[in-house]
Amino acid sequence: MYSKIVGTGRYLPEKVLTNFDMEKLVDTTDQWIEERTGIRQRHVAAENETTSDLAFHAAKNAMEAAGVSNTDVDLIIVATTTPDRVFPSTACLLQDKLDIHGCPAFDIQAVCTGFVYAMSIADKFIKSGESKCALVVGAETLSRILDWNDRGTCVLFGDGAGAVVLKPSEEPGILSTHIHADGAYNDLLNVSAGVSDRTQLFNDGAAYIQMKGNEVFKMAVNTLGSIVDETLAANKMQKSDIDWLVPHQANIRIIKATAKKLKMPMDHVVTTVDKHGNTSAASIPLAFDVAIRDGRIKPGETVMMEAFGGGFTWGAVLFQY
Ligand code: ACO
């Protein structure tokens, strides 16, 4: 028994901030952002729009594509770093918006690797027979945890949501999932304060993303290389067996380095980072939905999703679409 993706969806908030808009906010240039990251624009949620709102639109699209209704869904997992509230979970708030009642609903927090973690968990629910129709969402309003005066971080991130519906199938679907973490690196990429730890708040009393970008970059490139090797070895596959790479969309240079490691031509790598920046847990399902809807990824093709993020966390999902 396999878990198979039977529908995908995405949603980006209406408001767009281009690199030229960012030039007006901080000391940066379109050229710097584009050359160092590949990002041209990012979407920002409206003031009254929350992570569960973004998740709702993406989930509706995925459910429609899968041809499933609210009474079919029996598991909801939301990967997010920016939940609406401390509690209830964003998954419960999404469940309410979707008029779904009774099924398990919970959040996963693995920062940019969140969607890969969520897929790994949903796969286990499906394989064990506990779920027959799982909704897996990655959704973020990172704009709410950005220091808009820090050019080193505010130009990198954006808001958005992506979703998939998984069902059991005898045809090959998810072949393997691989998830890892090493908390020893928590200092390199984090939000310095939160609910319980109030020791490192910014002057305005809030807490924002802070990152030692250069060190994170090096770790990301090395770690993504090794997760590719681990995934291929677990499936006794060669690099040439992979048809499509759908990487976490943080930085085009990291994506190119991983593609090179896989010997994957860039026209078989789905990149959307230029259009929405780093949307953390939302970036992989956003990119995947684009390549499904424009017909690039076809049924039966082999796809690798991979991600690296705060924690550090990292992981991969290999599947036949
Ligand atoms: N505009 C202009 N100059 C800038 C900007 C900006 N927006 N930001 C930084 N600079 C400057 C720096 O101050 C520095 O100046 P200096 O040399 O005078 O000190 C110079 O540019 C170079 O800075 P670096 O940090 O060395 O630049 P780098 O080439 O490493 O690019 C970047 C920075 C884009 C952040 C890169 O390191 C990166 O992408 N890192 C990884 C990000 C990532 O993948 N994170 C993981 C996932 S995110 C998550 O989990 C939430």
Tab-separated table of C-alpha atoms and ligand atoms in Angstrom:
chain	number	residue	atom	x	y	z
A	1	MET	CA	0.000	0.000	0.000
A	2	TYR	CA	1.305	3.427	-0.994
A	3	SER	CA	0.229	7.005	-0.224
A	4	LYS	CA	-0.531	8.806	-3.450
A	5	ILE	CA	-0.934	12.528	-4.106
A	6	VAL	CA	-4.367	12.922	-5.696
A	7	GLY	CA	-4.720	16.716	-5.664
A	8	THR	CA	-2.669	19.871	-5.166
A	9	GLY	CA	-3.443	23.531	-4.476
A	10	ARG	CA	-1.786	26.830	-3.649
A	11	TYR	CA	-2.551	30.352	-2.558
A	12	LEU	CA	-0.534	33.563	-2.484
A	13	PRO	CA	-1.865	36.729	-0.844
A	14	GLU	CA	-2.773	39.567	-3.182
A	15	LYS	CA	-0.223	42.158	-2.041
A	16	VAL	CA	3.131	41.945	-3.843
A	17	LEU	CA	6.358	43.646	-2.759
A	18	THR	CA	8.935	43.747	-5.562
A	19	ASN	CA	12.666	44.176	-5.020
A	20	PHE	CA	12.165	47.805	-6.083
A	21	ASP	CA	9.630	48.202	-3.265
A	22	MET	CA	12.242	46.744	-0.877
A	23	GLU	CA	14.741	49.397	-2.067
A	24	LYS	CA	12.390	51.968	-0.525
A	25	LEU	CA	12.314	50.133	2.828
A	26	VAL	CA	15.966	49.197	3.436
A	27	ASP	CA	19.448	49.865	2.026
A	28	THR	CA	19.372	47.253	-0.742
A	29	THR	CA	19.136	46.936	-4.525
A	30	ASP	CA	17.132	44.807	-6.908
A	31	GLN	CA	20.457	43.631	-8.352
A	32	TRP	CA	21.851	42.482	-4.974
A	33	ILE	CA	18.697	40.533	-4.079
A	34	GLU	CA	18.363	38.965	-7.524
A	35	GLU	CA	22.046	37.977	-7.803
A	36	ARG	CA	22.402	36.581	-4.264
A	37	THR	CA	19.025	34.869	-3.965
A	38	GLY	CA	17.132	34.743	-7.275
A	39	ILE	CA	14.172	36.499	-5.598
A	40	ARG	CA	12.327	39.220	-7.580
A	41	GLN	CA	9.197	39.646	-5.470
A	42	ARG	CA	7.355	38.307	-2.430
A	43	HIS	CA	3.686	38.238	-1.384
A	44	VAL	CA	2.572	39.717	1.928
A	45	ALA	CA	-0.645	38.805	3.753
A	46	ALA	CA	-3.190	41.568	4.394
A	47	GLU	CA	-3.471	42.787	7.980
A	48	ASN	CA	-6.621	40.762	8.623
A	49	GLU	CA	-5.345	37.667	6.784
A	50	THR	CA	-3.850	34.865	8.912
A	51	THR	CA	-1.958	31.655	8.224
A	52	SER	CA	-5.162	29.603	8.497
A	53	ASP	CA	-6.798	31.866	5.867
A	54	LEU	CA	-3.955	31.210	3.439
A	55	ALA	CA	-4.102	27.500	4.312
A	56	PHE	CA	-7.872	27.498	3.699
A	57	HIS	CA	-7.563	28.734	0.091
A	58	ALA	CA	-4.736	26.303	-0.734
A	59	ALA	CA	-6.611	23.403	0.910
A	60	LYS	CA	-9.842	24.205	-0.980
A	61	ASN	CA	-7.910	24.185	-4.279
A	62	ALA	CA	-6.240	20.862	-3.445
A	63	MET	CA	-9.533	19.259	-2.339
A	64	GLU	CA	-11.232	20.471	-5.508
A	65	ALA	CA	-8.406	19.070	-7.659
A	66	ALA	CA	-8.635	15.753	-5.772
A	67	GLY	CA	-12.428	15.667	-6.058
A	68	VAL	CA	-12.859	15.214	-2.300
A	69	SER	CA	-15.329	16.948	0.002
A	70	ASN	CA	-15.136	18.023	3.655
A	71	THR	CA	-16.689	14.723	4.774
A	72	ASP	CA	-13.969	12.688	2.990
A	73	VAL	CA	-10.966	14.256	4.785
A	74	ASP	CA	-9.977	12.196	7.858
A	75	LEU	CA	-6.618	13.785	8.782
A	76	ILE	CA	-5.344	17.383	8.675
A	77	ILE	CA	-1.693	18.268	9.174
A	78	VAL	CA	-0.521	21.871	8.855
A	79	ALA	CA	3.201	22.596	8.692
A	80	THR	CA	3.802	26.127	9.907
A	81	THR	CA	6.288	28.288	11.778
A	82	THR	CA	3.811	31.142	12.013
A	83	PRO	CA	0.610	29.762	13.574
A	84	ASP	CA	-2.390	32.100	13.905
A	85	ARG	CA	-2.281	31.778	17.694
A	86	VAL	CA	-0.482	29.827	20.426
A	87	PHE	CA	-3.552	27.596	20.466
A	88	PRO	CA	-5.744	26.161	19.078
A	89	SER	CA	-3.444	24.771	16.407
A	90	THR	CA	-3.674	26.296	12.939
A	91	ALA	CA	-4.828	22.846	11.783
A	92	CYS	CA	-7.855	23.078	14.112
A	93	LEU	CA	-8.650	26.605	12.885
A	94	LEU	CA	-8.354	25.349	9.296
A	95	GLN	CA	-10.570	22.364	10.137
A	96	ASP	CA	-13.264	24.775	11.346
A	97	LYS	CA	-12.968	26.941	8.204
A	98	LEU	CA	-13.322	23.821	6.037
A	99	ASP	CA	-16.371	22.657	8.046
A	100	ILE	CA	-14.644	19.358	8.846
A	101	HIS	CA	-15.499	17.770	12.207
A	102	GLY	CA	-13.976	15.046	14.338
A	103	CYS	CA	-10.847	13.949	12.438
A	104	PRO	CA	-7.382	14.475	13.956
A	105	ALA	CA	-5.876	17.877	13.149
A	106	PHE	CA	-2.477	19.079	14.320
A	107	ASP	CA	0.450	21.342	13.445
A	108	ILE	CA	4.023	20.386	12.673
A	109	GLN	CA	6.859	22.798	13.402
A	110	ALA	CA	10.057	22.035	11.503
A	111	VAL	CA	10.481	25.488	9.925
A	112	CYS	CA	11.379	25.199	6.214
A	113	THR	CA	11.412	21.385	6.407
A	114	GLY	CA	7.886	21.390	7.866
A	115	PHE	CA	6.114	20.201	4.732
A	116	VAL	CA	8.546	17.279	4.306
A	117	TYR	CA	7.993	16.333	7.973
A	118	ALA	CA	4.203	16.584	7.494
A	119	MET	CA	4.317	14.377	4.383
A	120	SER	CA	6.409	11.817	6.254
A	121	ILE	CA	3.817	11.652	9.054
A	122	ALA	CA	0.797	11.570	6.724
A	123	ASP	CA	2.440	8.755	4.753
A	124	LYS	CA	2.665	6.688	7.943
A	125	PHE	CA	-1.013	7.333	8.792
A	126	ILE	CA	-2.030	6.203	5.290
A	127	LYS	CA	0.248	3.141	5.228
A	128	SER	CA	-1.000	2.000	8.642
A	129	GLY	CA	-4.610	2.268	7.413
A	130	GLU	CA	-5.451	5.025	9.925
A	131	SER	CA	-6.166	7.591	7.192
A	132	LYS	CA	-7.938	7.175	3.880
A	133	CYS	CA	-7.818	10.844	2.890
A	134	ALA	CA	-5.176	13.125	4.367
A	135	LEU	CA	-4.916	16.875	3.837
A	136	VAL	CA	-1.336	18.116	4.194
A	137	VAL	CA	-0.745	21.869	4.129
A	138	GLY	CA	2.295	24.131	4.376
A	139	ALA	CA	1.267	27.697	5.249
A	140	GLU	CA	3.135	30.754	6.506
A	141	THR	CA	2.782	34.440	7.285
A	142	LEU	CA	6.506	35.026	7.776
A	143	SER	CA	5.977	38.765	7.199
A	144	ARG	CA	4.748	38.838	10.832
A	145	ILE	CA	8.129	37.696	12.213
A	146	LEU	CA	10.363	39.822	9.988
A	147	ASP	CA	12.355	42.806	11.169
A	148	TRP	CA	11.483	45.147	8.297
A	149	ASN	CA	14.565	47.245	9.156
A	150	ASP	CA	16.991	44.324	8.709
A	151	ARG	CA	18.053	44.114	5.060
A	152	GLY	CA	19.799	40.788	5.774
A	153	THR	CA	16.491	39.000	6.396
A	154	CYS	CA	13.460	41.047	5.301
A	155	VAL	CA	14.255	40.757	1.589
A	156	LEU	CA	14.374	36.953	1.753
A	157	PHE	CA	10.968	35.829	3.010
A	158	GLY	CA	7.321	35.904	1.949
A	159	ASP	CA	3.833	34.618	2.777
A	160	GLY	CA	1.886	31.812	1.085
A	161	ALA	CA	0.370	28.350	1.325
A	162	GLY	CA	0.386	25.082	-0.582
A	163	ALA	CA	-1.510	21.839	-0.018
A	164	VAL	CA	-1.838	18.258	-1.182
A	165	VAL	CA	-4.425	15.515	-0.643
A	166	LEU	CA	-3.062	11.994	-0.091
A	167	LYS	CA	-4.984	8.746	-0.494
A	168	PRO	CA	-4.032	5.072	-0.231
A	169	SER	CA	-3.224	3.363	-3.521
A	170	GLU	CA	-1.878	0.047	-4.752
A	171	GLU	CA	-0.033	1.948	-7.496
A	172	PRO	CA	3.356	3.347	-6.409
A	173	GLY	CA	3.136	6.732	-4.691
A	174	ILE	CA	5.452	7.822	-1.854
A	175	LEU	CA	8.508	5.543	-2.052
A	176	SER	CA	10.351	6.839	1.011
A	177	THR	CA	10.617	9.789	3.367
A	178	HIS	CA	13.729	10.882	5.270
A	179	ILE	CA	13.652	13.431	8.085
A	180	HIS	CA	16.445	14.696	10.334
A	181	ALA	CA	17.275	17.399	12.854
A	182	ASP	CA	20.259	18.689	14.801
A	183	GLY	CA	19.348	21.239	17.448
A	184	ALA	CA	23.018	22.041	18.091
A	185	TYR	CA	22.737	24.574	15.242
A	186	ASN	CA	19.761	26.480	16.676
A	187	ASP	CA	21.880	29.630	17.050
A	188	LEU	CA	22.500	30.078	13.322
A	189	LEU	CA	18.876	30.565	12.306
A	190	ASN	CA	16.092	31.361	14.733
A	191	VAL	CA	13.516	33.672	16.216
A	192	SER	CA	15.282	34.680	19.407
A	193	ALA	CA	12.288	34.759	21.746
A	194	GLY	CA	8.811	33.294	21.957
A	195	VAL	CA	6.114	32.292	24.390
A	196	SER	CA	8.190	30.754	27.157
A	197	ASP	CA	11.614	32.244	26.491
A	198	ARG	CA	11.366	36.054	26.809
A	199	THR	CA	15.079	36.710	27.343
A	200	GLN	CA	16.081	38.005	23.894
A	201	LEU	CA	13.327	40.350	22.758
A	202	PHE	CA	14.097	43.191	20.346
A	203	ASN	CA	13.878	46.793	21.602
A	204	ASP	CA	10.248	47.050	20.458
A	205	GLY	CA	9.346	44.011	22.602
A	206	ALA	CA	8.849	41.727	19.607
A	207	ALA	CA	10.895	38.815	18.249
A	208	TYR	CA	12.046	38.392	14.648
A	209	ILE	CA	13.905	35.996	12.373
A	210	GLN	CA	17.672	36.290	12.699
A	211	MET	CA	20.137	34.360	10.626
A	212	LYS	CA	23.872	33.922	10.073
A	213	GLY	CA	23.160	33.647	6.337
A	214	ASN	CA	26.587	32.655	5.159
A	215	GLU	CA	26.971	29.772	7.613
A	216	VAL	CA	23.417	28.588	6.968
A	217	PHE	CA	24.145	28.655	3.237
A	218	LYS	CA	27.164	26.336	3.538
A	219	MET	CA	25.358	23.916	5.845
A	220	ALA	CA	22.318	23.853	3.549
A	221	VAL	CA	24.350	22.982	0.454
A	222	ASN	CA	26.282	20.170	2.208
A	223	THR	CA	23.261	18.735	3.999
A	224	LEU	CA	21.015	18.752	0.932
A	225	GLY	CA	23.750	16.900	-0.964
A	226	SER	CA	23.827	14.170	1.667
A	227	ILE	CA	20.023	13.837	1.892
A	228	VAL	CA	19.912	13.275	-1.874
A	229	ASP	CA	22.487	10.454	-1.521
A	230	GLU	CA	20.621	8.936	1.448
A	231	THR	CA	17.291	8.957	-0.421
A	232	LEU	CA	18.718	7.418	-3.592
A	233	ALA	CA	20.586	4.716	-1.632
A	234	ALA	CA	17.453	3.786	0.363
A	235	ASN	CA	15.619	3.171	-2.904
A	236	LYS	CA	18.580	1.605	-4.748
A	237	MET	CA	18.156	4.299	-7.384
A	238	GLN	CA	20.583	6.226	-9.566
A	239	LYS	CA	20.565	10.000	-9.972
A	240	SER	CA	19.275	9.471	-13.512
A	241	ASP	CA	16.124	7.769	-12.125
A	242	ILE	CA	14.818	11.081	-10.787
A	243	ASP	CA	12.644	13.001	-13.268
A	244	TRP	CA	11.972	16.118	-11.191
A	245	LEU	CA	13.496	17.925	-8.237
A	246	VAL	CA	11.102	20.101	-6.219
A	247	PRO	CA	13.385	21.794	-3.675
A	248	HIS	CA	12.620	24.150	-0.816
A	249	GLN	CA	12.655	27.614	-2.399
A	250	ALA	CA	15.113	29.593	-0.239
A	251	ASN	CA	17.859	30.653	-2.598
A	252	ILE	CA	18.461	29.891	-6.289
A	253	ARG	CA	22.172	29.336	-5.603
A	254	ILE	CA	21.400	26.598	-3.035
A	255	ILE	CA	18.902	25.054	-5.481
A	256	LYS	CA	21.477	25.068	-8.307
A	257	ALA	CA	24.118	23.486	-6.071
A	258	THR	CA	21.746	20.632	-5.141
A	259	ALA	CA	20.712	20.168	-8.777
A	260	LYS	CA	24.385	19.948	-9.746
A	261	LYS	CA	24.939	17.276	-7.098
A	262	LEU	CA	22.022	15.320	-8.616
A	263	LYS	CA	23.380	15.990	-12.136
A	264	MET	CA	19.883	17.324	-12.802
A	265	PRO	CA	19.506	19.886	-15.619
A	266	MET	CA	17.798	23.029	-14.350
A	267	ASP	CA	14.844	22.481	-16.692
A	268	HIS	CA	13.966	19.484	-14.490
A	269	VAL	CA	14.143	21.523	-11.302
A	270	VAL	CA	10.976	23.378	-10.307
A	271	THR	CA	11.877	26.899	-9.200
A	272	THR	CA	9.402	29.517	-8.039
A	273	VAL	CA	11.649	31.384	-5.576
A	274	ASP	CA	11.734	34.385	-7.941
A	275	LYS	CA	7.960	34.845	-7.554
A	276	HIS	CA	7.469	34.452	-3.777
A	277	GLY	CA	10.821	34.317	-1.976
A	278	ASN	CA	11.327	31.912	0.915
A	279	THR	CA	7.880	30.929	2.208
A	280	SER	CA	9.338	28.307	4.589
A	281	ALA	CA	6.962	25.312	4.998
A	282	ALA	CA	4.783	26.565	2.117
A	283	SER	CA	7.474	26.713	-0.545
A	284	ILE	CA	7.589	23.059	-1.657
A	285	PRO	CA	3.811	22.561	-2.060
A	286	LEU	CA	3.606	25.983	-3.786
A	287	ALA	CA	6.258	24.992	-6.319
A	288	PHE	CA	4.842	21.487	-6.753
A	289	ASP	CA	1.340	22.784	-7.511
A	290	VAL	CA	2.729	25.122	-10.179
A	291	ALA	CA	4.476	22.235	-11.973
A	292	ILE	CA	1.412	19.970	-11.703
A	293	ARG	CA	-1.003	22.578	-13.011
A	294	ASP	CA	1.212	23.655	-15.924
A	295	GLY	CA	1.572	19.986	-16.910
A	296	ARG	CA	5.346	19.709	-16.453
A	297	ILE	CA	5.180	16.847	-13.944
A	298	LYS	CA	3.240	13.946	-15.430
A	299	PRO	CA	1.653	10.849	-13.848
A	300	GLY	CA	4.183	8.062	-13.271
A	301	GLU	CA	7.201	10.397	-13.094
A	302	THR	CA	9.602	10.193	-10.149
A	303	VAL	CA	9.865	13.327	-8.017
A	304	MET	CA	12.188	14.265	-5.166
A	305	MET	CA	11.208	16.993	-2.699
A	306	GLU	CA	13.966	18.184	-0.362
A	307	ALA	CA	14.287	20.874	2.272
A	308	PHE	CA	16.586	22.438	4.844
A	309	GLY	CA	15.592	24.851	7.587
A	310	GLY	CA	15.876	26.230	11.090
A	311	GLY	CA	16.597	23.742	13.831
A	312	PHE	CA	18.516	22.693	11.814
A	313	THR	CA	16.044	20.354	10.191
A	314	TRP	CA	16.306	18.667	6.817
A	315	GLY	CA	14.621	15.943	4.839
A	316	ALA	CA	13.382	14.509	1.559
A	317	VAL	CA	10.342	12.782	0.075
A	318	LEU	CA	10.707	10.532	-2.959
A	319	PHE	CA	7.564	9.549	-4.828
A	320	GLN	CA	6.042	8.497	-8.082
A	321	TYR	CA	3.394	11.013	-9.075
B	1	ACO	N1	21.124	44.230	0.250
B	1	ACO	C1	22.396	44.642	0.070
B	1	ACO	N2	23.412	44.156	0.802
B	1	ACO	C2	23.136	43.222	1.723
B	1	ACO	C3	21.826	42.759	1.974
B	1	ACO	C4	20.798	43.309	1.187
B	1	ACO	N3	19.519	42.932	1.311
B	1	ACO	N4	21.867	41.830	2.940
B	1	ACO	C5	23.143	41.705	3.302
B	1	ACO	N5	23.926	42.547	2.574
B	1	ACO	C6	25.356	42.732	2.646
B	1	ACO	C7	25.963	42.278	3.949
B	1	ACO	O1	25.839	43.280	4.937
B	1	ACO	C8	27.420	42.027	3.550
B	1	ACO	O2	28.083	43.258	3.531
B	1	ACO	P1	29.611	43.374	4.046
B	1	ACO	O3	30.397	42.444	3.144
B	1	ACO	O4	29.909	44.811	3.870
B	1	ACO	O5	29.573	42.898	5.462
B	1	ACO	C9	27.307	41.532	2.107
B	1	ACO	O6	26.007	41.916	1.659
B	1	ACO	C10	27.476	40.026	1.975
B	1	ACO	O7	26.650	39.389	2.921
B	1	ACO	P2	26.609	37.838	3.048
B	1	ACO	O8	25.674	37.465	4.158
B	1	ACO	O9	27.995	37.284	3.083
B	1	ACO	O10	25.948	37.457	1.627
B	1	ACO	P3	25.654	36.048	1.030
B	1	ACO	O11	26.242	35.957	-0.323
B	1	ACO	O12	25.952	34.945	2.001
B	1	ACO	O13	24.073	36.093	0.828
B	1	ACO	C11	22.095	35.234	1.897
B	1	ACO	C12	23.241	36.262	1.940
B	1	ACO	C13	21.270	35.522	0.674
B	1	ACO	C14	21.264	35.408	3.148
B	1	ACO	C15	22.660	33.813	1.810
B	1	ACO	O14	23.654	33.644	2.769
B	1	ACO	C16	21.617	32.744	2.002
B	1	ACO	O15	20.761	32.543	1.187
B	1	ACO	N6	21.716	31.962	3.103
B	1	ACO	C17	20.879	30.799	3.351
B	1	ACO	C18	19.448	31.130	3.628
B	1	ACO	C19	18.689	29.828	3.817
B	1	ACO	O16	18.723	28.972	2.979
B	1	ACO	N7	18.078	29.626	4.947
B	1	ACO	C20	17.527	28.311	5.235
B	1	ACO	C21	16.127	28.244	5.179
B	1	ACO	S1	15.337	29.558	6.004
B	1	ACO	C22	14.435	28.925	7.336
B	1	ACO	O17	14.565	27.817	7.748
B	1	ACO	C23	13.483	29.871	8.026
